[in-house]
Coordinates of N, CA and C in Angstrom, one line a residue:
M396 N -75.2 -54.4 -126.5 CA -76.3 -53.6 -127.2 C -75.9 -52.1 -127.2
A397 N -75.4 -51.6 -126.0 CA -75.1 -50.2 -125.9 C -73.9 -49.9 -126.8
E398 N -73.0 -50.9 -126.9 CA -71.8 -50.6 -127.9 C -72.3 -50.5 -129.3
E399 N -73.3 -51.3 -129.7 CA -73.8 -51.3 -131.1 C -74.4 -49.9 -131.3
N400 N -75.2 -49.4 -130.4 CA -75.8 -48.1 -130.5 C -74.7 -47.0 -130.7
M401 N -73.7 -47.1 -129.8 CA -72.7 -46.0 -129.9 C -71.9 -46.1 -131.2
N402 N -71.7 -47.3 -131.7 CA -70.9 -47.5 -132.9 C -71.8 -47.0 -134.1
S403 N -73.1 -47.3 -134.1 CA -73.9 -46.8 -135.2 C -74.0 -45.3 -135.1
E404 N -74.1 -44.7 -133.9 CA -74.2 -43.2 -133.8 C -72.9 -42.6 -134.3
G405 N -71.7 -43.2 -134.0 CA -70.4 -42.7 -134.4 C -70.4 -42.7 -136.0
A406 N -70.9 -43.8 -136.5 CA -70.9 -43.9 -138.0 C -71.7 -42.9 -138.6
Q407 N -72.9 -42.6 -138.0 CA -73.7 -41.5 -138.6 C -73.1 -40.2 -138.5
N408 N -72.4 -39.9 -137.4 CA -71.7 -38.6 -137.3 C -70.6 -38.5 -138.3
Q409 N -69.9 -39.6 -138.6 CA -68.9 -39.5 -139.7 C -69.5 -39.3 -141.0
E410 N -70.6 -39.8 -141.3 CA -71.3 -39.6 -142.6 C -71.7 -38.2 -142.8
Q411 N -72.2 -37.6 -141.6 CA -72.7 -36.2 -141.7 C -71.6 -35.2 -142.0
A412 N -70.4 -35.4 -141.4 CA -69.3 -34.5 -141.6 C -68.5 -34.9 -142.8
P413 N -68.4 -34.0 -143.8 CA -67.7 -34.3 -145.0 C -66.2 -34.5 -144.7
A414 N -65.6 -35.4 -145.3 CA -64.2 -35.6 -145.1 C -63.4 -34.5 -145.8
A415 N -62.3 -34.1 -145.1 CA -61.4 -33.1 -145.7 C -60.6 -33.7 -146.8
V416 N -60.5 -32.9 -147.9 CA -59.8 -33.4 -149.1 C -58.8 -32.4 -149.5
F417 N -57.6 -32.9 -149.7 CA -56.5 -32.0 -150.3 C -55.8 -32.9 -151.3
Q418 N -55.8 -32.4 -152.6 CA -55.2 -33.2 -153.6 C -54.7 -32.4 -154.8
L419 N -53.5 -32.6 -155.2 CA -53.0 -31.9 -156.4 C -53.6 -32.7 -157.6
E420 N -54.3 -32.0 -158.5 CA -54.9 -32.6 -159.6 C -54.0 -32.4 -160.9
R421 N -53.4 -31.3 -161.0 CA -52.5 -31.0 -162.2 C -51.5 -29.9 -161.8
C422 N -50.3 -30.1 -162.4 CA -49.3 -29.0 -162.2 C -48.8 -28.7 -163.6
Y423 N -48.7 -27.4 -163.9 CA -48.4 -27.0 -165.3 C -47.7 -25.7 -165.3
M424 N -46.9 -25.5 -166.4 CA -46.3 -24.2 -166.6 C -47.4 -23.3 -167.3
K425 N -47.8 -22.3 -166.6 CA -48.9 -21.4 -167.2 C -48.3 -20.4 -168.1
D426 N -47.1 -19.9 -167.9 CA -46.6 -18.8 -168.7 C -45.1 -18.8 -168.6
A427 N -44.4 -18.5 -169.7 CA -42.9 -18.4 -169.6 C -42.5 -17.4 -170.7
S428 N -41.5 -16.6 -170.3 CA -40.9 -15.7 -171.3 C -39.5 -15.4 -171.0
V429 N -38.7 -15.2 -172.0 CA -37.3 -14.9 -171.9 C -37.0 -13.7 -172.9
E430 N -36.4 -12.6 -172.3 CA -36.0 -11.5 -173.1 C -34.6 -11.3 -173.0
M431 N -33.9 -11.1 -174.1 CA -32.4 -10.7 -174.1 C -32.2 -9.5 -174.9
P432 N -32.5 -8.3 -174.4 CA -32.5 -7.1 -175.2 C -31.2 -6.7 -175.8
H433 N -30.1 -7.2 -175.3 CA -28.8 -6.8 -175.9 C -28.1 -8.0 -176.5
A434 N -28.8 -9.0 -176.9 CA -28.2 -10.1 -177.7 C -28.2 -9.6 -179.2
P435 N -27.3 -10.0 -180.0 CA -26.1 -10.8 -179.7 C -24.9 -10.0 -179.3
E436 N -25.0 -8.7 -179.2 CA -23.8 -7.9 -178.8 C -23.2 -8.3 -177.5
M437 N -24.1 -8.7 -176.5 CA -23.6 -9.0 -175.2 C -22.7 -10.3 -175.2
F438 N -22.8 -11.1 -176.2 CA -22.0 -12.3 -176.3 C -20.6 -12.1 -176.9
V439 N -20.4 -11.0 -177.6 CA -19.1 -10.7 -178.2 C -18.3 -9.7 -177.4
K440 N -18.9 -9.0 -176.5 CA -18.2 -8.0 -175.7 C -17.8 -8.6 -174.3
P441 N -16.6 -8.4 -173.9 CA -16.3 -9.0 -172.6 C -17.0 -8.3 -171.4
L442 N -17.3 -9.0 -170.4 CA -18.0 -8.4 -169.2 C -17.1 -7.5 -168.5
Q443 N -17.6 -6.3 -168.1 CA -16.8 -5.3 -167.3 C -16.9 -5.6 -165.8
K444 N -18.0 -6.1 -165.4 CA -18.3 -6.4 -164.0 C -19.1 -7.7 -163.9
Q445 N -19.0 -8.3 -162.7 CA -19.8 -9.5 -162.4 C -21.3 -9.1 -162.6
P446 N -22.1 -9.9 -163.3 CA -23.5 -9.6 -163.5 C -24.3 -9.7 -162.1
M447 N -25.3 -8.9 -161.9 CA -26.1 -8.9 -160.7 C -27.4 -9.7 -161.1
V448 N -27.9 -10.5 -160.2 CA -29.1 -11.3 -160.4 C -30.1 -10.8 -159.4
D449 N -31.3 -10.5 -159.9 CA -32.4 -10.0 -159.0 C -33.5 -11.0 -159.2
M450 N -34.1 -11.5 -158.1 CA -35.2 -12.5 -158.2 C -36.4 -12.0 -157.4
Q451 N -37.6 -12.0 -158.1 CA -38.8 -11.6 -157.4 C -39.8 -12.8 -157.5
F452 N -40.6 -12.9 -156.5 CA -41.6 -14.0 -156.4 C -43.0 -13.5 -156.1
E453 N -44.0 -14.2 -156.6 CA -45.4 -13.8 -156.3 C -46.2 -15.1 -156.2
V454 N -47.1 -15.2 -155.3 CA -48.1 -16.3 -155.2 C -49.4 -15.7 -155.4
S455 N -50.2 -16.4 -156.3 CA -51.6 -15.9 -156.5 C -52.5 -17.1 -156.4
I456 N -53.7 -16.9 -156.0 CA -54.7 -17.9 -155.8 C -56.0 -17.5 -156.5
K457 N -56.5 -18.5 -157.2 CA -57.8 -18.3 -158.0 C -58.8 -19.4 -157.6
A458 N -60.0 -19.1 -157.2 CA -61.0 -20.1 -156.9 C -61.5 -20.6 -158.3
L459 N -61.7 -21.9 -158.3 CA -62.3 -22.5 -159.5 C -63.5 -23.4 -159.0
G460 N -64.5 -22.7 -158.7 CA -65.6 -23.4 -158.1 C -65.4 -23.5 -156.6
E461 N -66.3 -24.4 -156.0 CA -66.2 -24.5 -154.5 C -65.0 -25.3 -154.0
A462 N -64.6 -26.3 -154.7 CA -63.6 -27.3 -154.2 C -62.3 -27.2 -154.9
H463 N -62.1 -26.4 -155.9 CA -60.9 -26.3 -156.6 C -60.2 -24.9 -156.5
R464 N -58.9 -24.9 -156.4 CA -58.2 -23.7 -156.5 C -57.0 -23.8 -157.4
E465 N -56.7 -22.7 -158.1 CA -55.5 -22.7 -158.9 C -54.5 -21.8 -158.1
V466 N -53.4 -22.4 -157.8 CA -52.3 -21.7 -157.0 C -51.1 -21.5 -158.0
S467 N -50.7 -20.3 -158.2 CA -49.6 -20.0 -159.1 C -48.5 -19.3 -158.4
V468 N -47.3 -19.7 -158.7 CA -46.1 -19.1 -158.2 C -45.3 -18.5 -159.4
R469 N -45.1 -17.2 -159.4 CA -44.4 -16.6 -160.5 C -43.0 -16.1 -160.0
A470 N -42.0 -16.4 -160.8 CA -40.6 -16.0 -160.6 C -40.2 -15.1 -161.7
T471 N -39.6 -13.9 -161.4 CA -39.0 -13.0 -162.4 C -37.5 -12.9 -162.0
V472 N -36.7 -13.3 -163.0 CA -35.3 -13.3 -162.8 C -34.7 -12.3 -163.8
T473 N -34.0 -11.2 -163.2 CA -33.4 -10.2 -164.1 C -31.8 -10.3 -163.8
I474 N -31.1 -10.4 -164.9 CA -29.6 -10.4 -164.9 C -29.2 -9.1 -165.6
K475 N -28.4 -8.3 -164.8 CA -27.9 -7.1 -165.3 C -26.3 -7.0 -165.2
E476 N -25.7 -6.4 -166.1 CA -24.3 -5.9 -166.0 C -24.4 -4.4 -165.9
E477 N -24.1 -3.9 -164.7 CA -24.3 -2.5 -164.4 C -25.7 -2.1 -164.8
E478 N -26.0 -1.3 -165.7 CA -27.3 -0.8 -166.1 C -27.9 -1.6 -167.3
N479 N -27.1 -2.4 -167.9 CA -27.5 -3.2 -169.1 C -28.2 -4.5 -168.7
V480 N -29.4 -4.6 -169.1 CA -30.2 -5.8 -168.8 C -29.7 -6.9 -169.8
M481 N -29.1 -8.0 -169.3 CA -28.7 -9.1 -170.1 C -29.8 -10.0 -170.5
M482 N -30.7 -10.3 -169.4 CA -31.8 -11.2 -169.6 C -32.8 -11.0 -168.6
I483 N -34.1 -11.1 -169.0 CA -35.2 -11.1 -168.1 C -36.0 -12.4 -168.4
T484 N -36.2 -13.2 -167.3 CA -36.9 -14.5 -167.5 C -38.1 -14.4 -166.5
E485 N -39.3 -14.7 -167.0 CA -40.5 -14.8 -166.1 C -41.1 -16.1 -166.4
V486 N -41.4 -16.8 -165.3 CA -42.1 -18.1 -165.4 C -43.2 -18.2 -164.3
K487 N -44.3 -18.6 -164.8 CA -45.4 -18.8 -163.8 C -45.8 -20.3 -163.9
Q488 N -45.6 -20.9 -162.7 CA -46.0 -22.4 -162.6 C -47.2 -22.4 -161.7
A489 N -48.2 -23.3 -162.2 CA -49.5 -23.3 -161.5 C -49.8 -24.8 -161.2
G490 N -50.7 -24.9 -160.2 CA -51.2 -26.2 -159.8 C -52.7 -26.1 -159.6
I491 N -53.5 -27.1 -160.0 CA -54.9 -27.1 -159.7 C -55.0 -28.1 -158.5
F492 N -55.6 -27.6 -157.4 CA -55.8 -28.4 -156.2 C -57.2 -28.6 -155.9
Q493 N -57.6 -29.8 -155.5 CA -58.9 -30.0 -154.9 C -58.8 -29.9 -153.4
I494 N -59.5 -28.9 -152.8 CA -59.4 -28.6 -151.4 C -60.8 -28.4 -150.9
R495 N -61.2 -29.2 -149.9 CA -62.5 -28.9 -149.3 C -62.5 -29.6 -147.9
G496 N -63.4 -29.1 -147.1 CA -63.6 -29.6 -145.8 C -62.7 -29.0 -144.7
F497 N -62.1 -27.8 -145.1 CA -61.3 -27.1 -144.1 C -61.9 -25.7 -143.8
S498 N -61.5 -25.2 -142.6 CA -62.0 -23.9 -142.2 C -61.3 -22.8 -143.1
E499 N -61.8 -21.6 -143.0 CA -61.2 -20.5 -143.9 C -59.8 -20.3 -143.5
E500 N -59.5 -20.3 -142.2 CA -58.1 -20.1 -141.8 C -57.2 -21.2 -142.3
Q501 N -57.6 -22.5 -142.2 CA -56.9 -23.6 -142.7 C -56.7 -23.5 -144.2
M502 N -57.8 -23.1 -144.9 CA -57.7 -23.0 -146.4 C -56.7 -21.9 -146.8
A503 N -56.7 -20.8 -146.1 CA -55.7 -19.7 -146.4 C -54.3 -20.2 -146.2
H504 N -54.1 -21.0 -145.1 CA -52.7 -21.5 -144.9 C -52.3 -22.5 -146.0
I505 N -53.2 -23.4 -146.3 CA -53.0 -24.4 -147.3 C -52.6 -23.7 -148.7
C506 N -53.5 -22.7 -149.1 CA -53.3 -22.1 -150.4 C -52.0 -21.2 -150.4
N507 N -51.6 -20.6 -149.3 CA -50.5 -19.7 -149.3 C -49.2 -20.4 -148.9
V508 N -49.2 -21.6 -148.3 CA -48.0 -22.2 -147.8 C -47.8 -23.6 -148.5
V509 N -48.8 -24.5 -148.3 CA -48.7 -25.9 -148.7 C -48.6 -26.0 -150.3
C510 N -49.6 -25.4 -150.9 CA -49.7 -25.5 -152.4 C -48.4 -24.9 -153.1
P511 N -48.0 -23.6 -152.7 CA -46.8 -23.1 -153.3 C -45.6 -24.0 -153.1
T512 N -45.5 -24.6 -151.9 CA -44.4 -25.5 -151.6 C -44.3 -26.7 -152.6
I513 N -45.5 -27.2 -153.0 CA -45.6 -28.3 -153.9 C -45.2 -27.8 -155.3
V514 N -45.7 -26.7 -155.7 CA -45.5 -26.2 -157.1 C -44.1 -25.7 -157.3
F515 N -43.4 -25.1 -156.3 CA -42.1 -24.5 -156.4 C -41.0 -25.3 -157.1
P516 N -40.9 -26.6 -156.7 CA -39.8 -27.3 -157.4 C -39.9 -27.4 -158.9
Y517 N -41.1 -27.4 -159.4 CA -41.4 -27.4 -160.9 C -41.0 -26.1 -161.4
L518 N -41.3 -25.0 -160.7 CA -40.9 -23.7 -161.1 C -39.4 -23.6 -161.2
R519 N -38.7 -24.0 -160.2 CA -37.2 -24.0 -160.1 C -36.6 -24.7 -161.3
A520 N -37.1 -25.9 -161.7 CA -36.6 -26.6 -162.8 C -36.8 -25.9 -164.1
N521 N -38.0 -25.3 -164.3 CA -38.3 -24.6 -165.5 C -37.5 -23.3 -165.7
V522 N -37.3 -22.6 -164.6 CA -36.4 -21.4 -164.7 C -35.0 -21.8 -165.0
A523 N -34.5 -22.8 -164.4 CA -33.1 -23.2 -164.7 C -33.0 -23.7 -166.1
D524 N -34.0 -24.4 -166.6 CA -33.9 -24.9 -168.0 C -34.0 -23.7 -169.0
L525 N -34.9 -22.7 -168.8 CA -34.9 -21.6 -169.7 C -33.6 -20.8 -169.7
V526 N -33.1 -20.5 -168.5 CA -31.9 -19.7 -168.5 C -30.7 -20.5 -169.2
T527 N -30.6 -21.8 -168.9 CA -29.6 -22.6 -169.6 C -29.7 -22.5 -171.1
R528 N -30.9 -22.5 -171.6 CA -31.1 -22.5 -173.0 C -30.7 -21.1 -173.7
T529 N -30.5 -20.1 -172.9 CA -30.0 -18.8 -173.4 C -28.5 -18.8 -173.6
S530 N -27.8 -19.8 -173.1 CA -26.4 -20.0 -173.1 C -25.7 -19.2 -172.0
L531 N -26.5 -18.5 -171.1 CA -25.9 -17.8 -170.0 C -25.7 -18.9 -168.9
A532 N -24.9 -18.5 -167.9 CA -24.7 -19.4 -166.7 C -26.0 -19.7 -166.1
P533 N -26.2 -21.0 -165.6 CA -27.4 -21.4 -165.0 C -27.8 -20.5 -163.8
V534 N -29.1 -20.3 -163.6 CA -29.6 -19.6 -162.4 C -30.5 -20.6 -161.7
H535 N -30.1 -20.9 -160.5 CA -30.9 -21.8 -159.7 C -31.6 -21.0 -158.6
L536 N -32.9 -21.0 -158.5 CA -33.7 -20.3 -157.5 C -33.4 -20.9 -156.2
P537 N -33.3 -20.0 -155.2 CA -33.0 -20.6 -153.8 C -34.3 -21.3 -153.3
E538 N -34.1 -22.1 -152.2 CA -35.2 -22.7 -151.5 C -36.1 -21.5 -150.9
M539 N -37.4 -21.7 -150.9 CA -38.3 -20.7 -150.4 C -39.0 -21.2 -149.2
N540 N -39.1 -20.4 -148.2 CA -39.9 -20.7 -147.0 C -41.2 -20.0 -147.1
F541 N -42.2 -20.6 -147.7 CA -43.5 -20.0 -147.9 C -44.2 -19.7 -146.6
E542 N -44.0 -20.5 -145.6 CA -44.6 -20.2 -144.3 C -44.1 -18.9 -143.7
A543 N -42.8 -18.6 -143.8 CA -42.3 -17.3 -143.4 C -42.8 -16.1 -144.2
L544 N -42.9 -16.3 -145.5 CA -43.5 -15.3 -146.4 C -45.0 -15.0 -146.0
Y545 N -45.7 -16.1 -145.8 CA -47.1 -15.9 -145.4 C -47.3 -15.2 -144.1
Q546 N -46.5 -15.6 -143.1 CA -46.6 -14.9 -141.8 C -46.2 -13.4 -142.0
Q547 N -45.2 -13.1 -142.8 CA -44.8 -11.7 -143.1 C -46.0 -10.9 -143.7
R548 N -46.6 -11.6 -144.7 CA -47.8 -10.9 -145.3 C -48.9 -10.6 -144.3
L549 N -49.2 -11.6 -143.4 CA -50.2 -11.5 -142.4 C -49.8 -10.3 -141.5
A550 N -48.6 -10.2 -141.1 CA -48.1 -9.2 -140.2 C -48.3 -7.8 -140.9
Q551 N -47.9 -7.7 -142.2 CA -48.0 -6.5 -142.9 C -49.5 -6.1 -143.0
A552 N -50.4 -7.0 -143.3 CA -51.8 -6.7 -143.4 C -52.3 -6.2 -142.1
A553 N -51.9 -6.8 -141.0 CA -52.4 -6.4 -139.6 C -51.9 -5.0 -139.3
A554 N -50.6 -4.7 -139.7 CA -50.1 -3.4 -139.4 C -50.8 -2.3 -140.3
A555 N -51.1 -2.7 -141.5 CA -51.9 -1.7 -142.4 C -53.3 -1.5 -141.8
A556 N -53.9 -2.6 -141.3 CA -55.2 -2.4 -140.7 C -55.2 -1.5 -139.4
D557 N -54.1 -1.7 -138.6 CA -54.0 -0.9 -137.4 C -53.8 0.6 -137.8
Q558 N -53.0 0.9 -138.9 CA -52.7 2.2 -139.3 C -54.0 2.9 -139.8
E559 N -54.8 2.1 -140.5 CA -56.1 2.6 -141.0 C -57.1 2.9 -139.9
K560 N -57.0 2.0 -138.9 CA -57.9 2.2 -137.7 C -57.5 3.4 -136.9
N561 N -56.2 3.7 -136.8 CA -55.7 4.8 -136.1 C -56.0 6.1 -136.9
K562 N -56.0 6.1 -138.2 CA -56.4 7.3 -139.0 C -57.8 7.6 -138.8
Q563 N -58.7 6.6 -138.6 CA -60.1 6.9 -138.5 C -60.5 7.4 -137.1
N564 N -59.6 7.1 -136.1 CA -59.9 7.6 -134.7 C -59.3 9.0 -134.6

């Protein structure tokens, strides 16, 4: 009898606490652009130096109601020969995630680390495809450690808050 009461109480507690949910609902290319400002001349002139490749990344999060978030990862790839820009490619890959039942700290970690890690392989494939279609040598984005990037941003925010606090004192 005591076991039945404990089991029914445990079932009631489970019903009261909403289950945590994390699910990718859609992954899509939100934006893409390719600019080749010196085409077609750049294809007929021999290269004087090895081109330099610069890559920039950005993660953005947008709330879509209480349980949904859009997490976007943007990559900007610039290829230059000395000062001449050969190509600029920008791709924004996004995912819509259903996320609920987590604390604010867990939610921030999920949105800044887990979600971008899921979206990033799609971004890599789309950037490689776009660059290949320009007839330039393929550019493959490196693996990204979103955990390290997130910890770096937290440390920078904490340092900025400390500086602001010191200015006020």
